[in-house]
mmCIF file of C-alpha atoms in Angstrom:
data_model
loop_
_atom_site.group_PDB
_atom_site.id
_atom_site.type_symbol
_atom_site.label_atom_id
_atom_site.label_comp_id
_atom_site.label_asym_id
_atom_site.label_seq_id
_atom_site.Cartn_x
_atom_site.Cartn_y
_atom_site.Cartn_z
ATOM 1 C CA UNK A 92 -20.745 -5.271 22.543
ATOM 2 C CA UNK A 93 -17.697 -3.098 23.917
ATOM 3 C CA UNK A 94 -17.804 -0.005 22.000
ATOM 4 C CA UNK A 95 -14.487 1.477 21.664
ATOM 5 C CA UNK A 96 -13.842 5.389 21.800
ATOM 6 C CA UNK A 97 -11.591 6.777 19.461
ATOM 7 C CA UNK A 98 -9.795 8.817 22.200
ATOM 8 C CA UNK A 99 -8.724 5.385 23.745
ATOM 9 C CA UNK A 100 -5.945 5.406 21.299
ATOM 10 C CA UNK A 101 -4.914 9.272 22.231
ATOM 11 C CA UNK A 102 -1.125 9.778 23.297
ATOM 12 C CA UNK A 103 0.746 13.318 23.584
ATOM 13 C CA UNK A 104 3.837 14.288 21.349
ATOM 14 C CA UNK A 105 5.823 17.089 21.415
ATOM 15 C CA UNK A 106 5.836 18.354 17.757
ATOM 16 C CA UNK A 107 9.479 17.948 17.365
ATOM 17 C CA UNK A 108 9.537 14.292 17.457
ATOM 18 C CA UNK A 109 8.047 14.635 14.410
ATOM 19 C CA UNK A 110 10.897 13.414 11.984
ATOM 20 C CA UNK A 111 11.078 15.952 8.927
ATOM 21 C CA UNK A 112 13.947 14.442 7.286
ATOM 22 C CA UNK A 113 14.970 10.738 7.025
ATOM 23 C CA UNK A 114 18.458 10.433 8.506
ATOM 24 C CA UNK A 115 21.569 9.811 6.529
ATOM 25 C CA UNK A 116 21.634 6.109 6.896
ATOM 26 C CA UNK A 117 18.433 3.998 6.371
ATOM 27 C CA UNK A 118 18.800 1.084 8.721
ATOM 28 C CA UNK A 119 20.385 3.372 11.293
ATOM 29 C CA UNK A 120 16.874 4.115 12.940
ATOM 30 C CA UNK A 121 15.857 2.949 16.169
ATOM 31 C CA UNK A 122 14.080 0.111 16.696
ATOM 32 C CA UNK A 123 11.818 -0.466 20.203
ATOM 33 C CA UNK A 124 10.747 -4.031 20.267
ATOM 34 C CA UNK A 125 7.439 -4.839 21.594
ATOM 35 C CA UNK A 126 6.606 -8.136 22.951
ATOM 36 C CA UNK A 127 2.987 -8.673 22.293
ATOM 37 C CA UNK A 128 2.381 -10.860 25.015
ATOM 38 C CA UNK A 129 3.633 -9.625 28.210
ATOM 39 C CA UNK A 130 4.393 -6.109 26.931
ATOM 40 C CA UNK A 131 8.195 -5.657 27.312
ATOM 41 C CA UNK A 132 10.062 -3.581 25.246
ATOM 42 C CA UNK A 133 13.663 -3.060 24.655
ATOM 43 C CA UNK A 134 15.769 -0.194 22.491
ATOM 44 C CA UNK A 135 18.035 -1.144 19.297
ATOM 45 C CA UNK A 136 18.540 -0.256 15.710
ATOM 46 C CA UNK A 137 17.077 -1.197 12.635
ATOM 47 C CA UNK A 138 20.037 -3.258 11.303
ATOM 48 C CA UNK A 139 19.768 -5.172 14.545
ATOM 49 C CA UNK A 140 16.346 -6.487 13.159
ATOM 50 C CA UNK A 141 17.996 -10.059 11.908
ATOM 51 C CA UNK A 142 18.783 -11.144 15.554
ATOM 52 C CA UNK A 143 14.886 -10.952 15.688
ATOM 53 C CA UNK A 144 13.900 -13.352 13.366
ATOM 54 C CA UNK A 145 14.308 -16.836 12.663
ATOM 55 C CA UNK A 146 15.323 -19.828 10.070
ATOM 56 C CA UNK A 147 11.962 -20.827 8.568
ATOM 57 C CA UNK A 148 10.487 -16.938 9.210
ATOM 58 C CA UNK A 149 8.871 -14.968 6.089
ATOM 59 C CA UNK A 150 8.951 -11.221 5.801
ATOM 60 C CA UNK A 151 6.305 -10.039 3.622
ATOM 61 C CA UNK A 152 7.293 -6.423 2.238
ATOM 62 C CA UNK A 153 5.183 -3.951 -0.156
ATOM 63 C CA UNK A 154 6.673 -3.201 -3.629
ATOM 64 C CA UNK A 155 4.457 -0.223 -4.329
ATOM 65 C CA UNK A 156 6.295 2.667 -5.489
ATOM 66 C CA UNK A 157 4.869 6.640 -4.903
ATOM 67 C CA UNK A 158 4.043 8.301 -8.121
ATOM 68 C CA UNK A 159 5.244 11.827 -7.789
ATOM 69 C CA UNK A 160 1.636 12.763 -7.956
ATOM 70 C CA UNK A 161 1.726 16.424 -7.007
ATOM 71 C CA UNK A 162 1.469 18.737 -9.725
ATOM 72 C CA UNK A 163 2.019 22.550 -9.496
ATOM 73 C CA UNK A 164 0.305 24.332 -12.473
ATOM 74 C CA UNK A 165 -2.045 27.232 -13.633
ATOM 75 C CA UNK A 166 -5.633 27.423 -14.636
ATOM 76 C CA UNK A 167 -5.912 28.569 -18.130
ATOM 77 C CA UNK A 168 -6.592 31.554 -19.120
ATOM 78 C CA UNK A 169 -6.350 33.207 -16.049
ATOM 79 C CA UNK A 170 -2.604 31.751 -14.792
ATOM 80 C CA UNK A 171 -3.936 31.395 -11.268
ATOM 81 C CA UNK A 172 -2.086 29.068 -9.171
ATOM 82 C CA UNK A 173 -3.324 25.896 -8.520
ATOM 83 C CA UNK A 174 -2.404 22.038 -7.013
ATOM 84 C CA UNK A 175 -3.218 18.757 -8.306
ATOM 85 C CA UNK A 176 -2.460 15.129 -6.205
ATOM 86 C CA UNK A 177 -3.400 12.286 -8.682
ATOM 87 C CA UNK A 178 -5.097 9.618 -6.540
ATOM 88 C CA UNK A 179 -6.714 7.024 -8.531
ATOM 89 C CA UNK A 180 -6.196 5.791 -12.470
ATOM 90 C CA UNK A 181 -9.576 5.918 -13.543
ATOM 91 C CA UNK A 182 -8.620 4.948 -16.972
ATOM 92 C CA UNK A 183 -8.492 6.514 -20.268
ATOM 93 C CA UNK A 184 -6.439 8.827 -18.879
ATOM 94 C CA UNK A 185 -8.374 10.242 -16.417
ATOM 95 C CA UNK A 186 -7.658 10.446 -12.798
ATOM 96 C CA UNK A 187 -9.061 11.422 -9.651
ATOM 97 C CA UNK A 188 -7.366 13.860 -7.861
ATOM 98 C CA UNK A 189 -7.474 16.348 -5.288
ATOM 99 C CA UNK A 190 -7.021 20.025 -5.722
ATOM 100 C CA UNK A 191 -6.520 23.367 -4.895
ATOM 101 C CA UNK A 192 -8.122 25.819 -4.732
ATOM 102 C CA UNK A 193 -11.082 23.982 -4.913
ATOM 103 C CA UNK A 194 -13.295 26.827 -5.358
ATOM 104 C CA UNK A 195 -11.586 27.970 -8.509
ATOM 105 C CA UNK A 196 -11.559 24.351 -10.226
ATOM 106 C CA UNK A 197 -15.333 23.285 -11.174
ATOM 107 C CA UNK A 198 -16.219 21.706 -14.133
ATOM 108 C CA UNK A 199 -14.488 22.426 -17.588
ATOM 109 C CA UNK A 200 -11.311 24.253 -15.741
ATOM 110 C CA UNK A 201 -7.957 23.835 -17.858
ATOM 111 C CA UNK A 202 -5.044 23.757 -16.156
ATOM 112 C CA UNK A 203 -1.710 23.742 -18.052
ATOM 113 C CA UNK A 204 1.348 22.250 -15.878
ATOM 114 C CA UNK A 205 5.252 22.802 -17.036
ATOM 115 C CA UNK A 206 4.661 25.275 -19.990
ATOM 116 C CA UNK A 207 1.476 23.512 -21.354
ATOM 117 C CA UNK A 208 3.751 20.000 -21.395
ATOM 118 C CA UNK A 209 0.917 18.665 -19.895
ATOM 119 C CA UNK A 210 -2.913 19.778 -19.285
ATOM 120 C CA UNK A 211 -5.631 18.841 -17.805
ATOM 121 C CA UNK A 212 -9.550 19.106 -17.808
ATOM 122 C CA UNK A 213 -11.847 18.994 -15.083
ATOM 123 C CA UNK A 214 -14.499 16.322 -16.090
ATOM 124 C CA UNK A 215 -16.554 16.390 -13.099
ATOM 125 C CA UNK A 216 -17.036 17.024 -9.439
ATOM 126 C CA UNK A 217 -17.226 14.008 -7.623
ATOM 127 C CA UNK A 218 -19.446 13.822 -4.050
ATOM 128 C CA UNK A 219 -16.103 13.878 -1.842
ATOM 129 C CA UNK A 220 -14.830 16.757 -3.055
ATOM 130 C CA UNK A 221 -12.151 14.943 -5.067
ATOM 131 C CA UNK A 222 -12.088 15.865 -9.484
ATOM 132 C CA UNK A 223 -12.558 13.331 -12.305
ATOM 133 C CA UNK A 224 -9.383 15.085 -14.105
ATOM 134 C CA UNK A 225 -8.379 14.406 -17.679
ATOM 135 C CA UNK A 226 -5.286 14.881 -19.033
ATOM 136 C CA UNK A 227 -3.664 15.815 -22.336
ATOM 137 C CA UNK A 228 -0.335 15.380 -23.146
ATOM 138 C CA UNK A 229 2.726 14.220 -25.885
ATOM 139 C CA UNK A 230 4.361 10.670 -25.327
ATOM 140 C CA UNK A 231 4.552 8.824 -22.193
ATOM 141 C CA UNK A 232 2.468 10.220 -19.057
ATOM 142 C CA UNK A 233 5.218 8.298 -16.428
ATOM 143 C CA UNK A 234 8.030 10.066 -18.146
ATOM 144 C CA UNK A 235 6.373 13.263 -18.039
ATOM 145 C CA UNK A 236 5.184 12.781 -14.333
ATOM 146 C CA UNK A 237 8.652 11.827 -12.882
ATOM 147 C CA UNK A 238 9.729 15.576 -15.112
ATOM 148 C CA UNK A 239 6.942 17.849 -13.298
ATOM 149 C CA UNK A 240 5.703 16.191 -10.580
ATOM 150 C CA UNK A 241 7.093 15.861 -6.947
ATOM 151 C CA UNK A 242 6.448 13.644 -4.112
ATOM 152 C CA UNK A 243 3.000 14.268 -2.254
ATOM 153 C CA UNK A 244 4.453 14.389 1.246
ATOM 154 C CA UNK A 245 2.500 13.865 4.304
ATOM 155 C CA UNK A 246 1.022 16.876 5.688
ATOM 156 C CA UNK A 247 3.390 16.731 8.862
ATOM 157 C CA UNK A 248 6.308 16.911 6.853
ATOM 158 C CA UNK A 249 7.076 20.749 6.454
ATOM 159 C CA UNK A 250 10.165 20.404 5.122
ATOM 160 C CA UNK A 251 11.211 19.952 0.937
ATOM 161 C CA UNK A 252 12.614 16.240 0.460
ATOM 162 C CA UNK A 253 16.141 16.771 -1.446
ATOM 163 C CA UNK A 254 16.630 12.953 -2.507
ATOM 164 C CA UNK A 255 12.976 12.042 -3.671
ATOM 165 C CA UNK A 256 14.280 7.982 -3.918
ATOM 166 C CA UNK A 257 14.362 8.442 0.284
ATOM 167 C CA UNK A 258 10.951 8.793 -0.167
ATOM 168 C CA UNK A 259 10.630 4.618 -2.008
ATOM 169 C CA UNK A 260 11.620 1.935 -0.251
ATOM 170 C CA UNK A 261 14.841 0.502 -2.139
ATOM 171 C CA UNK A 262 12.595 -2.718 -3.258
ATOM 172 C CA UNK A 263 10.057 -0.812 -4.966
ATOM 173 C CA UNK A 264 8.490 -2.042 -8.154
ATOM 174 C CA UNK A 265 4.835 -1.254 -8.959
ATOM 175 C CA UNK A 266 4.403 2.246 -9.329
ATOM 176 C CA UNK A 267 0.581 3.391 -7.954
ATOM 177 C CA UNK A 268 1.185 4.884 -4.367
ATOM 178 C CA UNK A 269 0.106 8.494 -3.263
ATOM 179 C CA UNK A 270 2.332 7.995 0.166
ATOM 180 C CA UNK A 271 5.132 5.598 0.913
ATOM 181 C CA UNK A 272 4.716 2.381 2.675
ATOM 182 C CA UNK A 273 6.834 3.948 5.536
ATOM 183 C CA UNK A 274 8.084 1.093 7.800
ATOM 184 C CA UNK A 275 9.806 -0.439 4.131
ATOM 185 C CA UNK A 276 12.192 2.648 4.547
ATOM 186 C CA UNK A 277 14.598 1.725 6.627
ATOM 187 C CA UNK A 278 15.840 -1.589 4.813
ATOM 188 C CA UNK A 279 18.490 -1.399 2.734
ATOM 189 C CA UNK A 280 19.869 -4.461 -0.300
ATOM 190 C CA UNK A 281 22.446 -5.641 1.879
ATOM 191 C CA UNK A 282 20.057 -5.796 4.749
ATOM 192 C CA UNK A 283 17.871 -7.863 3.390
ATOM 193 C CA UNK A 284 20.099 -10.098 1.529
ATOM 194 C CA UNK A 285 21.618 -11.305 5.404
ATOM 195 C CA UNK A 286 17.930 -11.656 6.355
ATOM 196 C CA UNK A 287 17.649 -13.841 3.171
ATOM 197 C CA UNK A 288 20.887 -15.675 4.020
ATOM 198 C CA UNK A 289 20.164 -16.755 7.103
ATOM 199 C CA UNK A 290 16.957 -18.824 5.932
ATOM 200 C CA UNK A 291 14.376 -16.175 6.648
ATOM 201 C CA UNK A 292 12.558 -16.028 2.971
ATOM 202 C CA UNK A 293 11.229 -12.568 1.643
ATOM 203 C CA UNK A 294 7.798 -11.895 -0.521
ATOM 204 C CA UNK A 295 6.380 -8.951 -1.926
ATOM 205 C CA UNK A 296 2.877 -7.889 -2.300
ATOM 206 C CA UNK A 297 1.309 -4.791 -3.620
ATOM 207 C CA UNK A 298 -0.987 -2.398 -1.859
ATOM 208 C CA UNK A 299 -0.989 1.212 -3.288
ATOM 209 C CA UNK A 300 -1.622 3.227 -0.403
ATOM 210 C CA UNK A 301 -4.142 6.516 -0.534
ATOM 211 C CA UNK A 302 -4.103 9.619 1.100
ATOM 212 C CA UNK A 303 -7.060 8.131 3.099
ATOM 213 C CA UNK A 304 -4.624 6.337 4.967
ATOM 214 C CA UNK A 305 -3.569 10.097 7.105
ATOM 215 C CA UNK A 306 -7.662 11.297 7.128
ATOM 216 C CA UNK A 307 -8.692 11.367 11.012
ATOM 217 C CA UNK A 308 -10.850 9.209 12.508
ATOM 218 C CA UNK A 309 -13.541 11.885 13.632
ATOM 219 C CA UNK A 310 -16.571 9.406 14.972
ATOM 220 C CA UNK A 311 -16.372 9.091 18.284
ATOM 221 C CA UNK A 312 -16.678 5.669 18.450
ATOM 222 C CA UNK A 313 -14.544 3.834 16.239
ATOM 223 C CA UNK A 314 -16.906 1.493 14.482
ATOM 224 C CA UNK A 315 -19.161 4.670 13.070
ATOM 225 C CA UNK A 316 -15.147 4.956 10.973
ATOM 226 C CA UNK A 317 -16.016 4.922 7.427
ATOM 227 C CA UNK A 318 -12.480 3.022 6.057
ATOM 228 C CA UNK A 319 -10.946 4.626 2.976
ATOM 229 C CA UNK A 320 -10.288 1.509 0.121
ATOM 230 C CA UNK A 321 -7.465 0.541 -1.112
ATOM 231 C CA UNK A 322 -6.542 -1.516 -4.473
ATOM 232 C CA UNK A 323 -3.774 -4.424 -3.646
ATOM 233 C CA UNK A 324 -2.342 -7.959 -5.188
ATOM 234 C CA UNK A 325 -1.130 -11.114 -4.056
ATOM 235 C CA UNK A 326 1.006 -13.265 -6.134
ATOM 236 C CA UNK A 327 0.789 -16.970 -6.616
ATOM 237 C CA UNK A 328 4.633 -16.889 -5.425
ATOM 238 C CA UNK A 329 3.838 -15.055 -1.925
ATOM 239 C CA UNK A 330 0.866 -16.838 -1.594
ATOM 240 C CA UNK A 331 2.440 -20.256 -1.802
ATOM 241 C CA UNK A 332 5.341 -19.215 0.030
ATOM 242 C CA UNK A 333 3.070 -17.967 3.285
ATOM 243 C CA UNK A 334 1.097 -20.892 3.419
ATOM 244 C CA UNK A 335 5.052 -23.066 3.418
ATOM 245 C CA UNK A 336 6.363 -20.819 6.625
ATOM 246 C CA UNK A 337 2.789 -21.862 8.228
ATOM 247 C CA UNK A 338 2.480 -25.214 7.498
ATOM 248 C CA UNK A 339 6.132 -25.443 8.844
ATOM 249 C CA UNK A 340 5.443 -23.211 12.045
ATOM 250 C CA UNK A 341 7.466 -20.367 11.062
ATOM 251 C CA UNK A 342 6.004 -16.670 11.788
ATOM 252 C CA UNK A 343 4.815 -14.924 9.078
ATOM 253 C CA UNK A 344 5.855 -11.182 9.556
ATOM 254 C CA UNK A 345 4.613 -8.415 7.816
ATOM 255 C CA UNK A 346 6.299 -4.699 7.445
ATOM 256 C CA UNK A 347 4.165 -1.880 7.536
ATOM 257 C CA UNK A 348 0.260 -2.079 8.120
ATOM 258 C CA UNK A 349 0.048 -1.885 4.077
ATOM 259 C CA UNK A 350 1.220 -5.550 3.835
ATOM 260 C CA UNK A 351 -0.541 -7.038 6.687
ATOM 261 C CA UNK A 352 -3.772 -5.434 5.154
ATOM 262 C CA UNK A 353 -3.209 -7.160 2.509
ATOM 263 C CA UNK A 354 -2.491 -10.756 3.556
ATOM 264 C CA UNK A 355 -5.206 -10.509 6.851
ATOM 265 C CA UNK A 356 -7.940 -9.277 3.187
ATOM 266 C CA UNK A 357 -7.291 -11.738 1.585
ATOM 267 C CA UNK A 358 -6.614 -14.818 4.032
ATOM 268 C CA UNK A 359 -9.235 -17.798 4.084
ATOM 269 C CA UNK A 360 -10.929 -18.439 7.641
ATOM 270 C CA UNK A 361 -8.025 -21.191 7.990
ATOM 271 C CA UNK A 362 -5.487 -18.824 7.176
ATOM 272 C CA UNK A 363 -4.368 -19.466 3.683
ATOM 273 C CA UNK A 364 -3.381 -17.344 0.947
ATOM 274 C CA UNK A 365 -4.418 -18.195 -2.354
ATOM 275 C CA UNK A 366 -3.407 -15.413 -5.156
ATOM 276 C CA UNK A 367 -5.763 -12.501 -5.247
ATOM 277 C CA UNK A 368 -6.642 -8.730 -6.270
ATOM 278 C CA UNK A 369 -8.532 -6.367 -5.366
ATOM 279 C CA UNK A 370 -9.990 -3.351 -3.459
ATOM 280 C CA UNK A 371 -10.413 -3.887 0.371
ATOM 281 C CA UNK A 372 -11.434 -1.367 3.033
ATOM 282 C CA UNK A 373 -10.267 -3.766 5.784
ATOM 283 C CA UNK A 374 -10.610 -1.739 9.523
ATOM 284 C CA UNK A 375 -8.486 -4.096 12.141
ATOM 285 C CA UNK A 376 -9.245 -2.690 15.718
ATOM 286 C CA UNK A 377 -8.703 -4.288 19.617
ATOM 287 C CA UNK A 378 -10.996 -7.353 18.793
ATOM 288 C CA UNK A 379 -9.735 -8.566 15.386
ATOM 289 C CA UNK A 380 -8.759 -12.290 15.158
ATOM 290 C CA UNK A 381 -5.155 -12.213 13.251
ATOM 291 C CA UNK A 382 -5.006 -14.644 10.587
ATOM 292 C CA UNK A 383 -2.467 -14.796 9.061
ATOM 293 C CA UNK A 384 0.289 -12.345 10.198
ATOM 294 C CA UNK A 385 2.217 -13.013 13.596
ATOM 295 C CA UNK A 386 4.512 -10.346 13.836
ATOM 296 C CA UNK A 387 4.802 -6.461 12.210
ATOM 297 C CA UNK A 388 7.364 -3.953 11.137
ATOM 298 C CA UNK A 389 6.170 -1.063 11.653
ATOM 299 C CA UNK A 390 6.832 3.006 12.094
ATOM 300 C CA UNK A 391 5.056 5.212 14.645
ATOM 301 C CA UNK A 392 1.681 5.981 13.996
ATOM 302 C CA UNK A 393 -0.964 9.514 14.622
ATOM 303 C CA UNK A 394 -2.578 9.971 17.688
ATOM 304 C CA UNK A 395 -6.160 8.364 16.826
ATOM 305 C CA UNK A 396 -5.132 6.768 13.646
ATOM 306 C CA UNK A 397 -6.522 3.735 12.149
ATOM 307 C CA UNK A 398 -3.151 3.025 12.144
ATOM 308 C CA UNK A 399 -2.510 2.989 15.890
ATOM 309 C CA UNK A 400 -6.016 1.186 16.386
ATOM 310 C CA UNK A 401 -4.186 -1.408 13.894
ATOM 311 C CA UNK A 402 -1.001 -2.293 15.939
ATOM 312 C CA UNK A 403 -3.694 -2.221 19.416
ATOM 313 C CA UNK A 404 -5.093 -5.362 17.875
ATOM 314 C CA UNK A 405 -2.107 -6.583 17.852
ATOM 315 C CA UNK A 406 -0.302 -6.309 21.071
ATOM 316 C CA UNK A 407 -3.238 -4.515 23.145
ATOM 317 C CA UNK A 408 -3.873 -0.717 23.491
ATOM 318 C CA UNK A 409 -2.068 -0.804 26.612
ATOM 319 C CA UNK A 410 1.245 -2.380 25.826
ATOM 320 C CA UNK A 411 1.114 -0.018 22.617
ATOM 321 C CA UNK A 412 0.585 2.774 24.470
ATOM 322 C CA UNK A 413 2.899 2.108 27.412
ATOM 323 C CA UNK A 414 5.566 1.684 24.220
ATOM 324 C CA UNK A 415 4.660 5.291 22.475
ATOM 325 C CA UNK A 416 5.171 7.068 25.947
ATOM 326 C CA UNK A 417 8.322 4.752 26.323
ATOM 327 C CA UNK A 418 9.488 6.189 22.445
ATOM 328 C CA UNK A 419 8.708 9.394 23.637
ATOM 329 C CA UNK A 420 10.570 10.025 26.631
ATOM 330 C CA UNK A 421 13.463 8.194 25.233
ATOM 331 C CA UNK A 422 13.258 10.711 22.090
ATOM 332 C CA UNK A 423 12.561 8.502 19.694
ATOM 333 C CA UNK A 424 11.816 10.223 16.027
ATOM 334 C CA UNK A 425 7.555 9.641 14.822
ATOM 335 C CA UNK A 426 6.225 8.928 11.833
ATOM 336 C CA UNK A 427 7.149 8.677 7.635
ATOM 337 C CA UNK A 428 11.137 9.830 8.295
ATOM 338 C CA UNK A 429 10.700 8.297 11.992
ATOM 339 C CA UNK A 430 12.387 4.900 13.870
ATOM 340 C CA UNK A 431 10.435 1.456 13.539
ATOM 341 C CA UNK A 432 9.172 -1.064 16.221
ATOM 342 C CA UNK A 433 8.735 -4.648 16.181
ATOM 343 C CA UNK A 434 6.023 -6.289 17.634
ATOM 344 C CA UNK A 435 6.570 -9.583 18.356
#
């Protein structure tokens, strides 16, 4: 067995690549297609996407929204400041969350957000760090959340996000995510209805992304990873309409890594879908037998990122890499608010 360092996936970039804002128009990002097979690449922009893809094709998109799960507040009595990311609905209105300070929060700290609109109780300290949190509060907890709390914004993202809806992809539907599926971002309706009209069909499935999905990968080699889970859902209707496009030799095309985690979970050894749900942890590294998926949407990924190691499977760590450097001597803009690839 090969074993596969995680500085293999390594490339330099100058820190301001790293897009802070998304740009006025959303399918007015570059997009560098990557042939998977002999490694050429060539520059365009996102709306030039439909000369990419064929009659009989199938996009599959994530419909996950981002809860505005960051929530500034005070500890009770003492009014120090404190942070709050809601991660996971544990249920009976309790959720895991990170904080801040974590010191200050152990078990039985209150801590009273928007003038006591909402509190919240620290139930217990769980092994990772993260808080069993449960909350207290009058009427509907959504309502109240979109009121106080404000998008959880990668960490490389310095800057305060004036238009929070730039932060959702403009299909988004099932509201669970702690961080955007980013390479969703630059399609807009019209966009995707001339996708739709030229016989290219579109399906949705739902992975709510974690914050795990920006934690470094700090084994050395790659397998020691331990992969962060995620919950997701497959329709019937996507389902059925994947296995169609490969029965009929179409390409089944996923944007972002969210949705082809999904499908490549959930896929039978013969590559059918059959409607499913679920957690899944799935790691897809140089070595990985696709499937299901034969082609990706996707945004720039971190230096060592699962994410990079991901799109490596793919199209091989060298053609990806030889693409980044190409990206970033032509300038091209990294990560959430960045410019898309295809890899074809």
């Amino acid at each position: 067995m090969i074993l596969i360092k995680t500085h293999d996936f390594y490339y330099d970039l100058p820190p301001e690549l790293i897009a802070q804002t998304p740009i006025a128009r959303r399918d007015a990002s570059r997009l560098l297609t990557l042939n998977k097979e002999t490694g050429e690449t060539e520059h365009h922009h996102f709306y030039d996407l439909p000369s990419f893809l064929r009659p009989g094709d199938c996009l599959v998109l994530n419909d996950s929204r981002v809860l505005p799960a960051r929530l500034i507040g005070h500890r009770v009595p003492t009014g120090g400041a404190c942070e709050v990311v809601l991660l996971i609905d544990r249920g009976e209105n309790t959720w895991e969350c990170l904080v801040r300070p974590g010191k200050k929060l152990r078990e039985g700290a209150v801590i009273s957000f928007g003038e006591g609109e909402l509190t919240g109780q620290i139930a217990q300290v769980l092994d990772n760090g993260n808080r069993l949190i449960r909350f207290s509060y009058e009427g509907i907890f959504l309502e109240i959340l979109e009121r106080l709390g404000k998008m959880p914004l990668p960490p490389y993202i310095k800057e305060e996000l004036q238009d929070s809806e730039r932060y959702q992809t403009v299909y988004s539907k099932e509201i669970g995510s702690a961080a955007a599926p980013t390479a969703g971002l630059h399609f807009t309706p019209e966009l995707l209805e001339k996708i739709q009209a030229m016989g290219v069909a579109v399906c949705y499935v739902t992975l709510h992304v974690g914050l795990g999905t920006f934690r470094p990968v700090k084994a050395e080699e790659i397998t020691d990873h331990q992969m962060h889970s995620e919950y997701c859902v497959i329709s019937d209707e996507t389902a059925q309409i994947i296995n169609r496009t490969k029965a009929a030799g179409g390409r089944v095309i996923c944007v972002g890594t969210t949705s082809c985690r999904t499908i490549e979970s959930w896929a039978g050894e013969d590559g059918t879908m059959q409607a499913s749900a679920g957690w899944t942890n799935i790691f897809i590294y140089p070595g990985y037998r696709f499937k299901v998926l034969d082609g990706l949407v996707t945004n720039f990924h971190l230096p060592e990122s699962t994410l990079i190691m991901l799109v490596s499977a793919l199209a091989g760590r060298e053609h990806v890499l030889a693409a980044y450097e190409e990206a970033v001597r032509e300038k091209y803009r990294f990560f959430s608010f960045g410019d898309a690839m295809f890899i074809y």
